[in-house]
XYZ file of C-alpha atoms in Angstrom:
480
model
C 124.908 -34.488 -134.633
C 122.157 -32.075 -135.577
C 120.291 -29.312 -133.770
C 117.090 -31.239 -133.095
C 115.167 -28.064 -132.274
C 115.503 -26.915 -135.893
C 114.133 -30.081 -137.492
C 110.624 -29.701 -138.927
C 109.176 -32.906 -140.382
C 106.195 -31.114 -141.926
C 102.442 -31.539 -141.591
C 100.499 -34.801 -141.502
C 97.976 -33.401 -143.995
C 99.561 -32.968 -147.440
C 97.193 -30.150 -148.387
C 98.405 -28.092 -145.408
C 102.120 -28.739 -145.881
C 103.662 -25.660 -147.475
C 107.041 -27.359 -147.942
C 105.763 -30.649 -149.324
C 107.248 -30.045 -152.749
C 110.726 -29.484 -151.302
C 111.008 -32.900 -149.692
C 108.445 -35.016 -151.545
C 109.911 -38.367 -152.575
C 109.116 -38.965 -156.253
C 108.801 -42.731 -156.314
C 107.800 -44.858 -159.306
C 104.223 -44.674 -157.938
C 104.224 -40.917 -158.373
C 105.823 -41.004 -161.814
C 103.288 -43.554 -163.089
C 100.368 -41.471 -161.822
C 101.822 -38.203 -163.120
C 102.361 -39.590 -166.615
C 98.818 -40.994 -166.756
C 100.067 -44.548 -167.232
C 98.195 -45.485 -164.054
C 94.839 -43.881 -163.295
C 93.655 -45.611 -160.108
C 95.942 -44.816 -157.172
C 95.241 -47.169 -154.278
C 96.610 -47.048 -150.758
C 95.754 -47.068 -147.083
C 95.012 -43.901 -145.174
C 98.347 -42.183 -144.595
C 100.118 -43.946 -147.456
C 100.628 -40.772 -149.495
C 97.630 -40.579 -151.847
C 96.779 -36.982 -151.017
C 100.435 -35.970 -151.250
C 100.568 -37.381 -154.786
C 97.266 -35.632 -155.600
C 98.595 -32.289 -154.319
C 101.971 -32.492 -156.091
C 100.450 -33.796 -159.327
C 98.029 -30.901 -159.456
C 100.818 -28.374 -158.962
C 103.256 -29.951 -161.397
C 100.666 -30.479 -164.127
C 99.361 -26.921 -163.902
C 102.888 -25.545 -164.156
C 103.488 -27.631 -167.286
C 100.470 -26.046 -169.003
C 98.049 -28.943 -168.578
C 94.462 -28.089 -167.641
C 93.644 -29.560 -164.232
C 90.221 -30.072 -162.636
C 90.593 -31.156 -158.981
C 87.503 -32.845 -157.524
C 87.103 -33.565 -153.806
C 83.403 -34.328 -153.181
C 82.065 -33.281 -149.785
C 79.333 -35.165 -147.933
C 76.582 -33.040 -149.462
C 77.539 -33.501 -153.095
C 78.289 -37.163 -152.362
C 74.791 -37.585 -150.969
C 73.266 -35.812 -153.969
C 75.035 -38.129 -156.411
C 74.343 -41.210 -154.304
C 70.589 -40.571 -154.288
C 70.352 -40.310 -158.076
C 68.290 -43.041 -159.759
C 67.050 -43.841 -163.250
C 63.982 -45.873 -164.014
C 64.536 -49.145 -165.793
C 68.286 -49.531 -165.219
C 70.458 -50.839 -162.388
C 71.706 -48.325 -159.789
C 75.302 -49.066 -160.792
C 74.632 -47.996 -164.388
C 72.660 -44.956 -163.222
C 75.642 -43.835 -161.152
C 77.931 -44.449 -164.123
C 75.759 -42.121 -166.226
C 75.682 -39.489 -163.481
C 79.470 -39.524 -163.163
C 80.014 -39.446 -166.940
C 77.900 -36.339 -167.320
C 79.405 -34.697 -164.240
C 82.946 -35.299 -165.496
C 82.179 -34.241 -169.067
C 80.514 -31.045 -167.905
C 83.549 -30.329 -165.727
C 85.619 -30.505 -168.919
C 83.266 -28.068 -170.690
C 83.502 -25.632 -167.798
C 87.289 -25.734 -167.765
C 87.539 -25.208 -171.511
C 85.049 -22.346 -171.347
C 86.782 -20.801 -168.354
C 90.052 -20.679 -170.296
C 88.441 -19.178 -173.394
C 88.741 -22.268 -175.573
C 85.024 -22.605 -176.378
C 83.723 -20.204 -179.019
C 80.409 -18.398 -178.527
C 78.976 -20.166 -181.556
C 79.898 -23.631 -180.297
C 77.235 -26.101 -179.256
C 79.370 -26.626 -176.138
C 78.704 -23.032 -175.163
C 75.002 -23.862 -174.808
C 75.782 -26.379 -172.106
C 78.059 -23.886 -170.436
C 75.376 -21.160 -170.482
C 72.912 -23.447 -168.749
C 75.369 -24.605 -166.099
C 77.687 -21.644 -165.542
C 75.667 -20.305 -162.603
C 76.486 -23.536 -160.783
C 80.164 -23.504 -161.567
C 82.362 -21.160 -159.567
C 85.819 -22.805 -159.511
C 87.000 -21.075 -156.335
C 83.751 -21.541 -154.462
C 83.835 -24.213 -151.743
C 80.499 -25.751 -152.715
C 80.951 -25.702 -156.498
C 80.839 -29.470 -156.793
C 77.531 -29.644 -154.915
C 76.057 -27.011 -157.254
C 77.310 -28.917 -160.254
C 75.834 -32.185 -159.046
C 72.507 -30.489 -158.396
C 72.397 -29.212 -161.981
C 73.460 -32.577 -163.332
C 70.662 -34.297 -161.430
C 68.123 -31.958 -162.999
C 69.417 -32.766 -166.478
C 69.538 -36.491 -165.792
C 66.026 -36.436 -164.394
C 64.662 -35.598 -167.847
C 65.048 -32.019 -169.000
C 63.077 -31.200 -172.163
C 65.121 -30.120 -175.145
C 63.357 -26.770 -175.352
C 64.883 -25.935 -171.959
C 68.365 -26.254 -173.344
C 69.402 -26.035 -176.968
C 70.666 -29.579 -177.191
C 71.450 -30.604 -180.728
C 69.322 -33.745 -181.033
C 67.781 -32.684 -184.362
C 64.407 -33.283 -182.730
C 62.030 -31.204 -180.643
C 60.128 -31.742 -177.401
C 61.782 -35.033 -176.551
C 63.205 -36.002 -173.211
C 66.932 -35.370 -173.003
C 67.873 -38.795 -171.694
C 71.248 -39.279 -169.977
C 72.681 -41.350 -172.821
C 71.586 -38.787 -175.450
C 73.243 -35.960 -173.542
C 76.402 -37.946 -172.838
C 76.745 -39.031 -176.470
C 76.246 -35.476 -177.719
C 78.843 -33.997 -175.353
C 81.364 -36.702 -176.298
C 80.818 -35.992 -179.986
C 81.105 -32.228 -179.538
C 84.278 -32.517 -177.487
C 85.866 -34.783 -180.090
C 85.002 -32.362 -182.898
C 86.002 -29.173 -181.079
C 88.928 -30.292 -178.938
C 91.681 -27.636 -178.878
C 94.769 -28.935 -180.625
C 97.653 -29.966 -178.404
C 95.728 -29.532 -175.154
C 95.320 -32.095 -172.383
C 92.950 -32.103 -169.438
C 93.544 -33.995 -166.197
C 90.721 -34.605 -163.728
C 92.033 -35.595 -160.283
C 89.524 -37.070 -157.817
C 90.518 -37.448 -154.166
C 89.042 -37.712 -150.657
C 86.241 -40.035 -151.718
C 86.598 -41.826 -148.391
C 85.678 -38.695 -146.397
C 82.000 -39.275 -147.151
C 82.162 -43.055 -147.529
C 79.627 -44.796 -145.277
C 80.087 -48.436 -146.386
C 76.493 -48.631 -147.627
C 75.423 -50.446 -150.779
C 74.650 -47.077 -152.364
C 78.181 -45.863 -151.625
C 79.632 -48.970 -153.245
C 77.499 -48.458 -156.352
C 78.532 -44.811 -156.542
C 82.248 -45.686 -156.385
C 81.796 -48.456 -158.941
C 79.935 -46.023 -161.193
C 82.820 -43.565 -160.946
C 85.436 -46.230 -161.736
C 83.481 -47.397 -164.777
C 82.771 -43.878 -166.015
C 86.401 -42.808 -165.668
C 87.657 -45.945 -167.404
C 85.295 -45.454 -170.348
C 86.095 -41.762 -170.759
C 89.842 -42.359 -170.489
C 89.569 -44.918 -173.276
C 87.335 -42.757 -175.496
C 89.447 -39.590 -175.222
C 92.773 -41.427 -175.270
C 95.222 -38.958 -173.749
C 93.158 -35.798 -174.312
C 91.297 -36.331 -171.064
C 92.848 -38.406 -168.262
C 90.852 -39.027 -165.102
C 92.849 -40.198 -162.074
C 91.084 -41.551 -158.995
C 92.698 -41.769 -155.550
C 91.021 -44.400 -153.401
C 91.619 -46.159 -150.094
C 92.691 -49.758 -150.571
C 90.213 -51.237 -148.064
C 87.350 -49.666 -150.047
C 88.702 -50.719 -153.448
C 89.455 -54.284 -152.331
C 85.828 -54.814 -151.309
C 84.285 -53.751 -154.609
C 83.091 -56.443 -157.002
C 81.579 -55.685 -160.385
C 81.460 -56.788 -164.018
C 84.596 -56.166 -166.080
C 86.579 -55.295 -162.970
C 89.498 -57.271 -164.386
C 89.801 -54.669 -167.170
C 90.797 -52.070 -164.600
C 93.747 -54.055 -163.208
C 96.162 -52.603 -165.725
C 95.280 -49.101 -164.500
C 95.957 -49.752 -160.808
C 98.898 -48.216 -158.960
C 99.080 -49.584 -155.419
C 101.227 -47.624 -152.970
C 103.787 -49.841 -151.258
C 106.652 -48.501 -149.150
C 109.729 -50.527 -148.266
C 112.104 -49.779 -145.389
C 114.546 -47.815 -147.536
C 111.744 -45.606 -148.906
C 110.397 -44.865 -145.422
C 113.867 -44.028 -144.161
C 114.346 -41.720 -147.155
C 111.085 -39.891 -146.345
C 112.458 -38.879 -142.942
C 115.981 -38.116 -144.175
C 114.769 -35.837 -146.973
C 112.721 -33.791 -144.513
C 115.701 -33.494 -142.194
C 117.861 -32.316 -145.112
C 115.374 -29.616 -146.088
C 114.913 -28.462 -142.475
C 118.639 -28.103 -141.828
C 119.799 -27.184 -145.335
C 122.034 -30.260 -145.588
C 123.878 -31.353 -148.706
C 124.580 -34.874 -147.415
C 123.123 -37.289 -150.014
C 123.682 -40.471 -147.978
C 120.546 -41.428 -146.021
C 122.555 -43.691 -143.725
C 124.763 -40.804 -142.623
C 121.777 -38.533 -142.040
C 120.126 -41.247 -139.951
C 123.313 -41.889 -137.963
C 123.479 -38.215 -137.006
C 119.851 -38.304 -135.913
C 119.730 -41.506 -133.849
C 122.028 -43.035 -131.267
C 123.851 -46.170 -132.507
C 122.899 -48.028 -129.312
C 120.832 -51.156 -129.847
C 117.357 -51.500 -128.385
C 116.403 -54.133 -125.843
C 115.458 -56.430 -128.728
C 118.977 -55.849 -130.149
C 117.348 -54.015 -133.035
C 118.756 -50.845 -134.551
C 116.803 -47.601 -134.327
C 115.796 -47.998 -137.974
C 114.390 -51.500 -137.519
C 112.751 -50.718 -134.188
C 110.873 -47.724 -135.593
C 109.919 -49.196 -138.976
C 108.677 -52.402 -137.323
C 106.235 -50.215 -135.410
C 104.793 -48.594 -138.511
C 102.198 -49.927 -140.928
C 104.739 -49.175 -143.680
C 103.231 -45.754 -144.360
C 104.958 -42.346 -144.492
C 102.543 -40.860 -141.963
C 103.495 -43.461 -139.352
C 107.248 -43.011 -139.501
C 106.986 -39.221 -139.680
C 104.793 -39.062 -136.568
C 106.948 -41.554 -134.620
C 110.199 -39.717 -135.392
C 108.520 -36.368 -134.631
C 107.444 -37.658 -131.204
C 110.955 -39.029 -130.565
C 112.536 -35.661 -131.446
C 110.176 -33.885 -129.053
C 111.172 -36.214 -126.205
C 114.890 -35.939 -126.999
C 114.678 -32.121 -126.960
C 112.774 -32.235 -123.677
C 115.454 -34.480 -122.199
C 118.209 -32.162 -123.374
C 119.741 -34.704 -125.771
C 121.645 -33.753 -128.918
C 120.772 -37.086 -130.532
C 117.711 -39.335 -130.223
C 118.555 -41.963 -127.612
C 116.888 -45.352 -127.304
C 115.072 -44.182 -124.188
C 113.679 -41.150 -126.055
C 112.168 -43.438 -128.687
C 110.717 -45.750 -126.043
C 109.140 -42.860 -124.123
C 107.709 -41.434 -127.378
C 106.153 -44.824 -128.095
C 104.622 -45.092 -124.635
C 103.448 -41.500 -124.246
C 101.982 -40.863 -127.685
C 102.759 -43.156 -130.577
C 101.157 -46.442 -129.479
C 97.895 -44.750 -128.529
C 97.906 -42.726 -131.766
C 98.069 -45.914 -133.859
C 95.216 -47.425 -131.850
C 93.125 -44.320 -132.534
C 94.145 -44.188 -136.206
C 92.819 -47.715 -136.767
C 89.500 -46.838 -135.168
C 89.140 -43.650 -137.209
C 90.086 -45.460 -140.410
C 87.622 -48.340 -140.116
C 84.800 -47.393 -137.743
C 82.413 -46.384 -140.555
C 82.506 -49.908 -141.938
C 83.039 -51.740 -138.662
C 81.343 -49.925 -135.811
C 82.640 -52.532 -133.350
C 86.360 -52.029 -134.077
C 87.146 -50.150 -130.846
C 85.547 -52.849 -128.710
C 87.318 -55.504 -130.765
C 90.741 -53.941 -130.215
C 89.985 -53.493 -126.523
C 89.083 -57.188 -126.287
C 92.715 -58.027 -127.108
C 93.987 -55.953 -124.198
C 96.116 -57.874 -121.705
C 96.788 -60.829 -123.993
C 100.134 -62.204 -125.116
C 101.610 -60.884 -128.353
C 101.423 -64.402 -129.802
C 97.961 -65.902 -130.136
C 97.380 -69.395 -131.430
C 94.629 -69.825 -133.972
C 92.269 -71.832 -131.758
C 92.678 -69.357 -128.899
C 92.049 -66.343 -131.096
C 88.972 -67.894 -132.715
C 87.534 -68.634 -129.255
C 88.155 -65.038 -128.228
C 86.420 -63.812 -131.356
C 83.507 -66.187 -130.846
C 82.953 -64.759 -127.361
C 83.258 -61.234 -128.700
C 80.638 -61.928 -131.380
C 78.255 -63.439 -128.852
C 78.692 -60.591 -126.333
C 78.144 -57.931 -128.989
C 75.342 -59.808 -130.793
C 77.077 -59.565 -134.158
C 76.027 -61.467 -137.262
C 79.469 -62.457 -138.492
C 81.731 -65.506 -138.344
C 84.949 -65.591 -136.247
C 87.064 -66.333 -139.335
C 85.703 -63.198 -141.007
C 86.820 -61.015 -138.116
C 90.173 -62.803 -138.099
C 90.600 -61.841 -141.751
C 89.670 -58.247 -140.948
C 92.261 -58.105 -138.168
C 94.880 -59.294 -140.625
C 93.853 -56.845 -143.376
C 93.872 -53.953 -140.889
C 97.419 -54.883 -139.854
C 96.427 -55.662 -136.243
C 97.814 -59.186 -136.518
C 100.518 -60.715 -138.671
C 102.109 -64.102 -139.239
C 105.589 -65.522 -138.988
C 106.852 -67.104 -142.160
C 110.050 -68.593 -143.505
C 111.558 -67.603 -146.843
C 109.770 -68.944 -149.886
C 111.206 -71.857 -151.722
C 114.280 -70.723 -153.591
C 114.266 -67.307 -151.897
C 116.919 -66.555 -149.325
C 116.059 -64.256 -146.446
C 118.451 -63.005 -143.850
C 117.628 -63.810 -140.260
C 115.401 -66.824 -140.946
C 111.763 -66.254 -140.027
C 110.127 -62.882 -140.644
C 106.924 -61.324 -139.363
C 104.685 -60.441 -142.257
C 101.570 -58.305 -142.309
C 98.961 -57.613 -144.944
C 100.754 -54.453 -146.070
C 103.885 -56.557 -146.678
C 102.124 -59.161 -148.784
C 98.350 -58.984 -149.466
C 98.463 -62.479 -150.992
C 98.962 -64.101 -147.578
C 96.024 -66.237 -146.442
C 95.971 -65.851 -142.630
C 93.780 -68.925 -142.197
C 96.675 -71.054 -143.433
C 98.668 -70.233 -140.278
C 98.344 -71.572 -136.744
C 99.652 -68.556 -134.828
C 99.323 -64.780 -135.084
C 101.321 -61.860 -133.703
C 99.799 -58.566 -132.570
C 101.376 -55.574 -134.275
C 104.244 -54.031 -132.242
C 102.779 -50.513 -132.465
C 99.705 -51.581 -130.474
C 101.387 -53.627 -127.794
C 102.125 -50.923 -125.243
C 98.727 -49.237 -125.339
C 96.823 -52.530 -125.261
C 99.101 -53.929 -122.525
C 100.247 -56.785 -124.743
C 103.111 -58.789 -123.275
C 105.767 -60.800 -125.066
C 106.243 -62.893 -121.926
C 103.987 -65.412 -120.287
C 103.661 -63.132 -117.246
C 101.529 -60.243 -118.400
C 102.430 -56.755 -117.168
C 99.702 -54.984 -115.245
C 100.070 -51.258 -115.735
C 98.097 -48.831 -113.592
C 95.157 -47.251 -115.354
């Protein structure tokens, strides 16, 4: 048994976690992103994208690689989003804007480290833009975008000494981009690599068409530059899966090979908790099972499940979920004077905090795109945990009518499945043996599942207490 009062599971926000490096689990996802093999890191909120971003930045800088971290705020996002070019599609205009923004970020970094000579043509770009670029200034990206917009809007060549071999012509985006690419190729410092890491794009995401075009422009620009500079410059984008999955554009199939989707299995999630316990208590025990056994009581839960299964079943298979649930359970166990987390401690933690926190997390995660999500979740309150297809579609039809929405019931059903609110029960695939027969599967377990092919759905266990969902025919009426 451990001293529960001394266990610190860390912060929910990776950027604020001072000990993240000590207990970070370096999965194959991390290794692929760190090496640059994969350049589009996709995952749900809380799946570990920002933790990978934070650790990658630190590890790359320590290895001597130049790193440019980019986390656009709502102001710089808005400035980029509003950019337009006459005569071309918005998607291509945004691609041009991102290309120039990223290339100029490279120039700034090279200049800042003394790798651009005063006589270099690159220095002329730097001289024009250096007043906008202050690496440690909070609003540097906004200043950069503002300068970029001025250039892209048609700066005359006599304003800046661009090397077009012509005079008094408009410095079009493509001319500027082509010149910078050529100069960087010719003057690239031998043996040097630059990594541009772009995170927190979802902070300013508003689900508008312009936002979609801006993200698509970034993906295209990064893909083109990664290919052109082949290892000299590697741009890695961290993006929420629900945003990425709803983007559709030409040549999207060419990006598939660059995708790294964050999936966590039960063993990985268990390891996340155990590693944090080890660091907190200074343990040398390498066996996760033994660490877990000293943390949780061996008593089975009312569903005859072990503590591991009970807790993981109530997560959306994300590190943030299991960390917060175990943290709540530790707090209750300490309050109850227990030296080990008992089944009742876990249940109380679920009822007092965890179930409501997952309800709120879903709303926060999706309300920008689906303003009705809170009302939709509330409409399920008091139902049974198992809903047959016809019953659920009727519920959704009434919800649509009451809220005057312009959407089909099957569309909302799909959304509920993608969000993880509902899952399906399925048997093992042909030729695949699974222990225990039928299993409940959610979108995060297998995105290839078509929910419309099933006749019954099961509300996620994490939401059942807060939404008063019963597993019995007699629903439980809890006092408000």
